C-alpha atoms as a PDB file:
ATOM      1  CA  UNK A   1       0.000   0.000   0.000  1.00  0.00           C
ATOM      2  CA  UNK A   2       2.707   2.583   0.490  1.00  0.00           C
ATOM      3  CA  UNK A   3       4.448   2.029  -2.371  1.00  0.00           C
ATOM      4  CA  UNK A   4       1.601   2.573  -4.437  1.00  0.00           C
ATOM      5  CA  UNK A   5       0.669   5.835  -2.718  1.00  0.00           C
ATOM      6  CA  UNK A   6       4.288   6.612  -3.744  1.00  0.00           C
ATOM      7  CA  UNK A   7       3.747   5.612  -6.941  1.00  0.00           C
ATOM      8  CA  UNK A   8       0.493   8.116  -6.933  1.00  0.00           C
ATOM      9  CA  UNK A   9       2.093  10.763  -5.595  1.00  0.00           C
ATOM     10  CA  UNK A  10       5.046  10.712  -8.164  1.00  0.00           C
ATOM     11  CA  UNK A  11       2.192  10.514 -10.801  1.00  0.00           C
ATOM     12  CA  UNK A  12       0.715  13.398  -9.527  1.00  0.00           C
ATOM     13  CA  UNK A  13       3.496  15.396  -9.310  1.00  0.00           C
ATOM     14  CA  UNK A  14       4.941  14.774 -12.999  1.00  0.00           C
ATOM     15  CA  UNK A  15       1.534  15.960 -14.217  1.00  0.00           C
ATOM     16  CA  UNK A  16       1.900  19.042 -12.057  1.00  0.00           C
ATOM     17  CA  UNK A  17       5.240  19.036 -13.613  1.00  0.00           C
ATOM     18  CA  UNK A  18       4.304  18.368 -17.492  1.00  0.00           C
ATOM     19  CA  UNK A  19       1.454  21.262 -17.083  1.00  0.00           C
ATOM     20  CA  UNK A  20       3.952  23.932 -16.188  1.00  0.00           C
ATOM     21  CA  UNK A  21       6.199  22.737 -19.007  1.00  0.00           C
ATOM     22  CA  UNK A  22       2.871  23.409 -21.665  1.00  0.00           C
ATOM     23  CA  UNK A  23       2.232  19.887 -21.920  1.00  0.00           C
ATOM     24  CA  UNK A  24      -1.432  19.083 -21.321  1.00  0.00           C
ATOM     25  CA  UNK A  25      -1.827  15.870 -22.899  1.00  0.00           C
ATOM     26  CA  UNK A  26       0.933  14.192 -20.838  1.00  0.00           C
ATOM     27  CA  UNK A  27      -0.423  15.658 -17.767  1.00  0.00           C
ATOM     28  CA  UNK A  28      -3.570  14.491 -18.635  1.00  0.00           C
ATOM     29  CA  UNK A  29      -2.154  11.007 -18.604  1.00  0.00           C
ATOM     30  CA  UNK A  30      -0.198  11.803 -15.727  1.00  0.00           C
ATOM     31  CA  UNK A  31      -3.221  12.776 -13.654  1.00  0.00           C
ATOM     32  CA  UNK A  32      -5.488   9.795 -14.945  1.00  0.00           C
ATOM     33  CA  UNK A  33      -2.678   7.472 -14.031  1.00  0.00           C
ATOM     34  CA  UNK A  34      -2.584   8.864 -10.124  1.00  0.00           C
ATOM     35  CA  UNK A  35      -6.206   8.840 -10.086  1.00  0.00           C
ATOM     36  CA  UNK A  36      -6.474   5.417 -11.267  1.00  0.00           C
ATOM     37  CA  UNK A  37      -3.590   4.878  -8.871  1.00  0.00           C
ATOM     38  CA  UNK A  38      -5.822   5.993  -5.770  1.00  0.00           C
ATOM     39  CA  UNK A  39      -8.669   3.895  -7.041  1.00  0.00           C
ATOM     40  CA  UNK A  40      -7.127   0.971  -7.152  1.00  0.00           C
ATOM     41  CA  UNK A  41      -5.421   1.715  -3.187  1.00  0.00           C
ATOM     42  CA  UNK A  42      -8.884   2.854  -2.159  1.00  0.00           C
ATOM     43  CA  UNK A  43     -10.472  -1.020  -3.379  1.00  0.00           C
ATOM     44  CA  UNK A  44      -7.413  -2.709  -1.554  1.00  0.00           C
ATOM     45  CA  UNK A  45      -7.786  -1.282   1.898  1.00  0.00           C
ATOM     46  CA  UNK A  46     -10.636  -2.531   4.758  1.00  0.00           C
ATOM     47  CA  UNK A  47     -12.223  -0.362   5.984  1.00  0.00           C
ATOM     48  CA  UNK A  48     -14.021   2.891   4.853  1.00  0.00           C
ATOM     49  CA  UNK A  49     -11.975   4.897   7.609  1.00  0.00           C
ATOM     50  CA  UNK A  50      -9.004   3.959   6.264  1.00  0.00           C
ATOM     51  CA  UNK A  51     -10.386   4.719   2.920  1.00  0.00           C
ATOM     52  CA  UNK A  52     -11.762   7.872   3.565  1.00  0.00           C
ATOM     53  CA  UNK A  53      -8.589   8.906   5.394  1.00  0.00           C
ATOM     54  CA  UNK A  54      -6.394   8.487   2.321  1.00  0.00           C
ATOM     55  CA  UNK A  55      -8.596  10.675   0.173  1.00  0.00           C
ATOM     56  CA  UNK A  56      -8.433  12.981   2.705  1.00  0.00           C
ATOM     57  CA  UNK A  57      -4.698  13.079   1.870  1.00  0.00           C
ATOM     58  CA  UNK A  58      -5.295  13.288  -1.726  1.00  0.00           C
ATOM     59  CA  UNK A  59      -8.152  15.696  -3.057  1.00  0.00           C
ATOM     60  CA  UNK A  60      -5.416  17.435  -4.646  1.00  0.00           C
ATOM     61  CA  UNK A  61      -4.842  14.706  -7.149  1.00  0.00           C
ATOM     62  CA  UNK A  62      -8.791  14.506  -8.139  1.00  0.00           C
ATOM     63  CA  UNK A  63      -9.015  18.286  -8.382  1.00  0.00           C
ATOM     64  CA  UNK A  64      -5.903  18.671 -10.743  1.00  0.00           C
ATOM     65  CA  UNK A  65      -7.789  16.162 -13.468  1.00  0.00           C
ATOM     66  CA  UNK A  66     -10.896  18.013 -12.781  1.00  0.00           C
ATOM     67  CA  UNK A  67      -9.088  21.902 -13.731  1.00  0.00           C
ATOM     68  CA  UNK A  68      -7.037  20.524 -16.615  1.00  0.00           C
ATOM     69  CA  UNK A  69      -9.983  19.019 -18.056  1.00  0.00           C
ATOM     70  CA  UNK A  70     -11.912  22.120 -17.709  1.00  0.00           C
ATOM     71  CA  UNK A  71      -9.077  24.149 -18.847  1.00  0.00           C
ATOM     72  CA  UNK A  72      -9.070  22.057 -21.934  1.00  0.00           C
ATOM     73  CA  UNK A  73     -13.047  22.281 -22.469  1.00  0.00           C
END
């Protein structure tokens, strides 16, 4: 479980990383893939604390799909 919240957070931050470098459609991917990433961790884990305690860690990562898809129309 850790090392895929690594793995989500590195995701994340290359997307954050690939936006500032005018490069929406890797972000994009970058995003979806951290996203995905947090979906998957959120099925693994027991119980709905736990689960609701990591997305209260990562809203970040849903809201940066969410403005670069808006930003894109």
């Amino acid at each position: 479980v850790q090392n895929e919240h690594a793995a989500v957070l590195l995701r994340y931050r290359a997307g954050t990383a690939l936006e500032q470098l005018g490069r929406p459609d890797e972000a994009h991917a970058a995003f979806a893939a951290a996203v995905d990433g947090l979906e998957r961790l959120r099925s693994a884990l027991a119980t709905d604390e736990t689960k609701l305690g990591l997305l209260g860690t990562t809203p970040q990562i849903y809201e940066a799909l969410v403005l670069l898809c808006l930003e894109r129309g």
